[in-house]
Amino acid sequence: MSDTPPPEPKQPGHRALRRADARREQKVARTSGARVRRVLKRVSVVVVVLALILGGVFAYFYKHLEGNINQLSVSDALGKRPDKVGSGGPLNVLVMGSDTRKGQGKAVKGSTPGLSDTTILLHLSANRKRAYGISIPRDAMVERPSCQRKDGKGSDPGGLTQFNAAYAVGGPACTIKTVESISDVYIDHFVVIDFNGFRTMVDALGGVQVCVPEKVDDDIGDIHLRKGTYNVTGEQALDYVRVRHALSTNGDIGRMRRQQTFVAAMISKAVSAGTLANPVKLVRFLNAATNALTTDPGFAKLSDLASLGSSLKNIGLGNVQFLTVPFQEYAPDPNRVELSPDADEVFKRIRNDQPLSRSTSEEAVKASDSTPSTGRKGPAVGKARSAVDVAAAAGRDRLEKVEEQTQQKQQRAEDNGLCA
């Protein structure tokens, strides 16, 4: 046997090694590519499923919210209307209150009619940079035009009567005709808000802060509120805006002022970051709000309401104002009022899409002033004292004027059942 060792296996050359490496890389690439494609396919399926689910949820809530809005056509009752040319101009919306929708919810406690006597003419400027709501007193004596009765039994001839009789006789259509008759302002749309919806809207926001200047025990309306500044529930909020005589010395006028103050605070709460950034709270509020509304068909589309809301996103709460139309005592009956000549100027500004006059604006409640005072008169006096130093250089007359204005504001607040 030969002692020669067997030859060592021939080592592959560099070219062979490169070819082998290339084959391995191709195999790995094919395997990785297949794995990546499988992963991408799974991810794509998940994305599509999520999109379908989320899209379905969105579509459901969209249809649900739009379905909540009750539509009421009043075109037949209103008769022929003037044609409005184009779109994107100023908008006038008549906001009314009602006890409850037929067959929905429970009756409101007590015997006071409450929000069924609330009427606010809301004007939105063409550039959507201003909004102001004008409250019309329920006890105002007005010339009401002929209206179709809401029970379908013919028409009512109208005549000199109390303003809130319009809703009782012919519902929203008659109220619209009456407001247009006394103001010469064209009403584009109307909204009716019911009691139960109002209650639920407040609860959906987690309550709204109010200041009650004194304890309320109104056995007639079954309304009881404790004194102080606190968050009210929906039921308490309803009591706060309904009570007429227990808080204010001027009855319905004070109640309107409290309603304006409360609505301003409610708007501020609704557009706050705490509501908009909380999906659960936002959905609850939108569900409650749409469930509370009855509108004309032209205002019942959620897409149109969303578009309107988007156009108002930069309005600023300081430009959302509420006030009462100027009025005076009705001579034949001191328990009634009538619109004063100054009301013509307010309606003229609405017709011409102009901002409120400076003097009128100073009396308005702004949505930006959403935090009520504590009811202690210290802050108001403090403002007067700080004004003393400012006014000293201008002389004693200026000082006396500032003090007089402060006292007048305090007195108006007390008369209206608000904290001074």
XYZ file of C-alpha atoms in Angstrom:
420
model
C 0.000 0.000 0.000
C 1.187 3.452 -0.751
C 1.908 5.814 2.120
C 0.936 8.799 -0.003
C -1.945 10.751 1.688
C -5.078 11.282 -0.385
C -5.237 14.604 -2.171
C -7.100 17.361 -0.388
C -10.425 18.376 -1.952
C -10.046 21.061 -4.482
C -11.091 24.428 -3.070
C -13.523 26.427 -5.204
C -12.144 29.466 -6.894
C -13.231 33.033 -6.242
C -15.679 32.962 -9.116
C -17.401 29.862 -7.786
C -17.655 31.396 -4.332
C -19.225 34.509 -5.741
C -21.727 32.450 -7.727
C -22.655 30.454 -4.616
C -23.069 33.623 -2.549
C -25.251 35.143 -5.237
C -27.458 32.009 -5.316
C -27.831 32.130 -1.510
C -28.705 35.841 -1.592
C -31.293 35.237 -4.307
C -32.815 32.426 -2.266
C -32.895 34.610 0.868
C -34.338 37.483 -1.146
C -37.049 35.246 -2.559
C -37.860 33.941 0.905
C -37.777 37.429 2.485
C -39.776 38.904 -0.363
C -42.444 36.272 0.044
C -42.485 36.908 3.799
C -42.712 40.672 3.288
C -45.494 40.221 0.752
C -47.378 38.004 3.206
C -46.925 40.589 5.981
C -47.970 43.446 3.700
C -50.966 41.466 2.570
C -52.010 40.866 6.169
C -51.440 44.525 7.049
C -53.433 45.589 4.002
C -56.284 43.327 4.999
C -56.228 44.731 8.538
C -56.172 48.313 7.210
C -59.054 47.609 4.875
C -61.049 45.937 7.660
C -60.342 48.835 10.036
C -61.290 51.328 7.336
C -64.523 49.466 6.721
C -65.260 49.293 10.447
C -64.420 52.934 11.080
C -66.196 54.006 7.924
C -69.206 51.982 8.968
C -69.132 53.490 12.448
C -68.837 56.983 10.965
C -71.656 56.295 8.519
C -73.759 54.874 11.344
C -73.256 57.882 13.595
C -73.742 60.244 10.667
C -77.040 58.635 9.737
C -77.987 58.287 13.392
C -77.331 61.945 14.194
C -79.077 63.153 11.048
C -81.982 60.835 11.807
C -82.308 62.406 15.256
C -83.290 65.773 13.773
C -87.036 66.103 13.463
C -88.144 67.887 10.273
C -91.179 70.116 10.026
C -92.225 71.792 6.783
C -93.964 75.135 7.249
C -93.888 76.266 3.635
C -97.642 75.842 3.156
C -98.413 77.788 6.325
C -96.004 80.588 5.389
C -97.257 80.938 1.828
C -95.199 82.525 -0.941
C -91.774 83.652 0.201
C -89.426 86.177 -1.412
C -86.652 84.613 -3.464
C -83.175 84.915 -1.968
C -80.515 85.365 -4.634
C -77.327 83.351 -4.274
C -75.867 81.779 -1.141
C -73.205 82.561 1.408
C -74.912 85.729 2.587
C -76.105 86.615 6.098
C -78.289 84.044 7.818
C -81.220 84.626 10.173
C -82.363 81.678 12.275
C -85.376 81.849 14.593
C -84.775 79.753 17.718
C -87.838 78.754 19.739
C -88.458 76.570 22.780
C -91.143 73.952 23.325
C -92.237 71.870 26.285
C -91.583 68.493 24.656
C -92.117 66.583 21.442
C -95.408 64.769 21.269
C -95.135 61.318 22.810
C -91.497 61.805 23.782
C -90.262 62.199 27.306
C -92.086 63.261 30.419
C -93.924 66.483 31.060
C -92.055 69.340 32.662
C -92.711 69.679 36.366
C -94.679 72.634 37.676
C -97.183 74.845 35.951
C -94.925 77.478 34.379
C -94.639 77.241 30.570
C -90.867 77.887 30.582
C -88.956 77.577 27.333
C -92.111 77.394 25.218
C -92.092 81.177 25.621
C -88.470 81.607 24.520
C -87.819 83.152 21.116
C -84.388 84.301 19.923
C -83.648 85.799 16.506
C -80.096 84.657 15.718
C -78.221 86.663 13.072
C -75.031 85.319 11.452
C -73.107 87.849 9.397
C -72.215 87.117 5.774
C -68.507 86.931 6.612
C -69.325 84.648 9.574
C -67.308 86.856 11.914
C -70.277 88.048 14.003
C -73.285 86.405 15.577
C -75.873 87.944 17.824
C -79.099 86.639 19.258
C -82.020 88.991 19.955
C -84.520 87.801 22.573
C -88.134 88.889 22.086
C -90.210 89.249 25.287
C -93.094 86.815 25.572
C -95.281 89.554 27.093
C -94.673 92.085 24.313
C -97.867 93.377 22.717
C -97.596 93.103 18.924
C -99.766 93.138 15.836
C -99.870 89.498 14.808
C -100.707 88.661 11.168
C -103.270 86.064 10.143
C -101.976 82.520 10.709
C -103.034 78.984 9.973
C -103.938 77.183 13.176
C -101.549 74.398 14.070
C -104.469 72.083 14.790
C -105.470 72.361 11.129
C -108.799 74.003 11.877
C -108.673 76.988 9.558
C -106.875 80.265 10.205
C -106.760 82.846 12.977
C -107.280 86.507 11.975
C -104.542 87.845 14.257
C -104.519 91.422 15.572
C -103.114 93.107 18.671
C -102.070 90.366 21.061
C -99.290 89.099 23.292
C -96.274 87.860 21.316
C -96.187 84.317 22.701
C -99.755 83.746 21.484
C -98.305 83.243 18.000
C -96.697 79.921 18.942
C -99.798 78.783 20.795
C -101.991 79.534 17.762
C -99.864 78.437 14.818
C -96.588 76.973 16.089
C -93.272 77.861 14.423
C -94.886 79.131 11.202
C -97.011 81.721 12.997
C -94.075 82.818 15.147
C -91.961 83.276 12.008
C -94.692 85.349 10.337
C -95.060 87.491 13.454
C -91.317 88.152 13.798
C -91.030 89.019 10.113
C -94.033 91.330 10.430
C -92.677 93.318 13.390
C -89.025 93.394 12.242
C -89.105 93.236 8.432
C -86.274 90.687 8.782
C -86.419 87.622 6.537
C -86.149 84.348 8.467
C -84.045 81.788 6.577
C -84.471 78.847 8.936
C -86.002 77.945 12.264
C -85.010 75.663 15.126
C -87.256 74.431 17.930
C -85.543 72.994 21.027
C -87.512 70.816 23.429
C -87.172 70.573 27.216
C -85.893 67.011 27.393
C -83.212 67.681 24.809
C -82.092 70.801 26.664
C -81.737 68.763 29.835
C -79.732 66.035 28.099
C -77.448 68.515 26.323
C -76.385 70.030 29.636
C -75.770 66.615 31.189
C -73.749 65.545 28.121
C -71.430 68.508 28.722
C -70.926 67.461 32.318
C -72.953 70.433 33.563
C -72.656 74.180 33.044
C -71.535 76.698 35.663
C -74.025 79.306 36.879
C -74.202 81.760 39.741
C -77.436 81.857 41.743
C -77.477 85.085 43.813
C -79.950 83.805 46.400
C -81.694 80.598 47.409
C -84.748 79.752 45.293
C -87.832 78.008 46.658
C -90.563 78.424 44.062
C -93.413 76.111 45.037
C -95.557 77.166 42.062
C -93.009 75.982 39.525
C -91.564 73.369 41.912
C -88.146 74.957 41.463
C -85.531 74.799 44.224
C -81.952 76.028 43.800
C -79.253 76.651 46.362
C -77.331 79.917 46.477
C -73.821 80.141 45.040
C -71.658 79.404 42.007
C -71.671 75.781 40.911
C -72.098 73.371 37.999
C -75.779 72.641 37.422
C -77.183 69.402 36.068
C -79.641 69.369 33.184
C -82.613 69.425 35.533
C -81.162 72.285 37.584
C -80.294 74.204 34.417
C -83.874 73.876 33.245
C -85.080 75.241 36.576
C -82.580 78.103 36.436
C -83.736 79.338 33.024
C -87.440 78.736 33.756
C -87.887 80.537 37.078
C -89.509 83.957 36.618
C -90.381 85.642 39.892
C -88.280 83.963 42.578
C -85.015 85.547 41.393
C -85.807 88.647 39.346
C -87.980 91.613 40.215
C -88.913 92.149 36.573
C -90.356 88.724 35.785
C -89.841 87.557 32.228
C -87.230 90.217 31.404
C -84.901 88.875 34.071
C -85.574 85.340 32.963
C -84.570 86.221 29.392
C -81.342 87.748 30.684
C -80.546 84.574 32.618
C -81.324 82.496 29.532
C -78.923 84.602 27.483
C -76.220 84.262 30.131
C -76.749 80.521 30.368
C -76.743 79.942 26.598
C -73.506 81.946 26.337
C -71.906 79.760 29.022
C -73.228 76.625 27.338
C -71.737 77.617 23.979
C -68.391 78.303 25.630
C -68.447 74.872 27.288
C -69.482 73.120 24.061
C -66.581 74.552 22.028
C -63.999 74.134 24.787
C -61.042 71.810 24.334
C -62.414 69.585 27.078
C -65.439 68.784 24.918
C -63.954 68.748 21.427
C -60.951 66.625 22.477
C -63.119 64.058 24.258
C -64.741 61.766 21.653
C -67.177 60.201 24.129
C -68.352 63.548 25.480
C -68.538 65.040 21.989
C -70.658 62.170 20.622
C -72.966 62.352 23.642
C -73.418 66.082 23.177
C -74.026 65.818 19.426
C -76.493 62.995 20.011
C -78.355 65.032 22.628
C -78.264 68.214 20.542
C -79.587 66.631 17.352
C -82.226 64.748 19.319
C -83.460 68.043 20.740
C -83.966 69.776 17.390
C -86.938 70.265 15.134
C -86.069 72.276 12.031
C -87.247 73.067 8.549
C -86.127 70.489 5.930
C -83.596 72.927 4.498
C -81.755 73.032 7.822
C -81.978 69.357 8.746
C -79.046 68.030 6.720
C -76.057 67.286 8.898
C -73.665 68.118 6.063
C -75.151 71.615 5.786
C -74.998 72.125 9.552
C -71.390 70.896 9.586
C -70.525 73.266 6.751
C -72.123 76.143 8.651
C -70.246 75.162 11.792
C -66.977 75.047 9.853
C -67.590 78.551 8.506
C -67.978 79.786 12.093
C -64.830 78.143 13.469
C -62.891 81.425 13.577
C -65.693 83.659 14.802
C -64.319 83.998 18.333
C -66.541 83.758 21.403
C -66.221 87.503 21.980
C -68.178 88.056 18.754
C -71.116 85.878 19.865
C -73.525 88.191 21.695
C -77.002 87.977 23.196
C -79.355 90.813 24.106
C -83.035 91.672 24.470
C -84.781 93.740 21.824
C -85.363 97.301 23.162
C -88.784 97.593 24.795
C -90.831 99.920 26.957
C -93.807 99.695 29.258
C -97.158 99.101 27.573
C -99.291 101.991 28.831
C -102.707 100.232 28.883
C -101.327 97.356 30.993
C -98.219 97.687 33.204
C -97.888 93.890 33.200
C -97.130 93.976 29.476
C -94.436 95.635 27.368
C -94.113 96.833 23.780
C -91.161 97.285 21.457
C -89.603 100.727 21.754
C -88.517 102.929 18.812
C -84.928 101.782 19.455
C -85.947 98.296 18.323
C -86.171 99.610 14.755
C -82.466 100.441 14.829
C -81.565 96.892 15.946
C -83.710 95.306 13.230
C -82.275 97.704 10.652
C -78.751 96.544 11.526
C -79.834 92.935 11.050
C -81.392 93.712 7.670
C -78.226 95.511 6.554
C -75.907 92.905 8.093
C -74.208 95.488 10.304
C -72.614 95.027 13.730
C -74.539 96.160 16.778
C -74.132 99.756 17.852
C -71.550 100.390 20.547
C -74.134 101.221 23.206
C -76.188 98.122 22.373
C -73.117 95.906 22.287
C -72.078 97.082 25.748
C -75.362 95.755 27.122
C -75.026 92.380 25.372
C -73.992 89.112 27.004
C -70.922 87.624 25.300
C -70.129 83.922 25.036
C -66.555 84.773 26.058
C -67.893 86.034 29.402
C -68.801 82.488 30.332
C -67.606 82.363 33.927
C -70.180 83.946 36.237
C -69.098 85.921 39.255
C -69.362 84.454 42.739
C -72.155 86.726 43.838
C -69.944 88.688 46.226
C -69.983 92.391 45.518
C -66.328 92.757 46.416
C -65.026 92.347 42.817
C -67.471 94.922 41.450
C -66.507 97.417 44.148
C -62.869 96.669 43.466
C -63.373 97.539 39.824
C -64.982 100.813 40.853
C -62.089 101.645 43.167
C -59.491 100.862 40.510
C -61.478 103.081 38.180
C -61.196 105.880 40.756
C -57.428 106.041 40.294
C -57.765 106.034 36.533
C -60.478 108.663 36.541
C -58.823 110.967 39.079
C -56.698 112.630 36.424
C -59.759 113.271 34.282
C -61.589 114.957 37.122
C -64.418 114.284 39.515
C -67.114 114.206 36.830
C -65.505 111.238 35.164
C -65.218 109.452 38.509
C -68.861 109.997 39.321
C -69.862 108.680 35.903
C -67.839 105.491 36.416
C -69.374 104.924 39.835
C -72.853 105.545 38.453
C -72.321 103.042 35.634
C -71.042 100.454 38.114
C -74.079 100.921 40.329
C -76.399 100.675 37.324
C -74.798 97.396 36.221
C -75.115 96.010 39.740
C -78.750 97.065 39.909
C -79.546 95.514 36.506
C -77.881 92.274 37.576
C -79.929 92.177 40.775
C -83.151 92.974 38.899
C -82.458 90.132 36.469
C -81.615 87.594 39.150
C -77.917 87.494 38.232
C -74.886 87.802 40.482
C -73.584 91.371 40.528
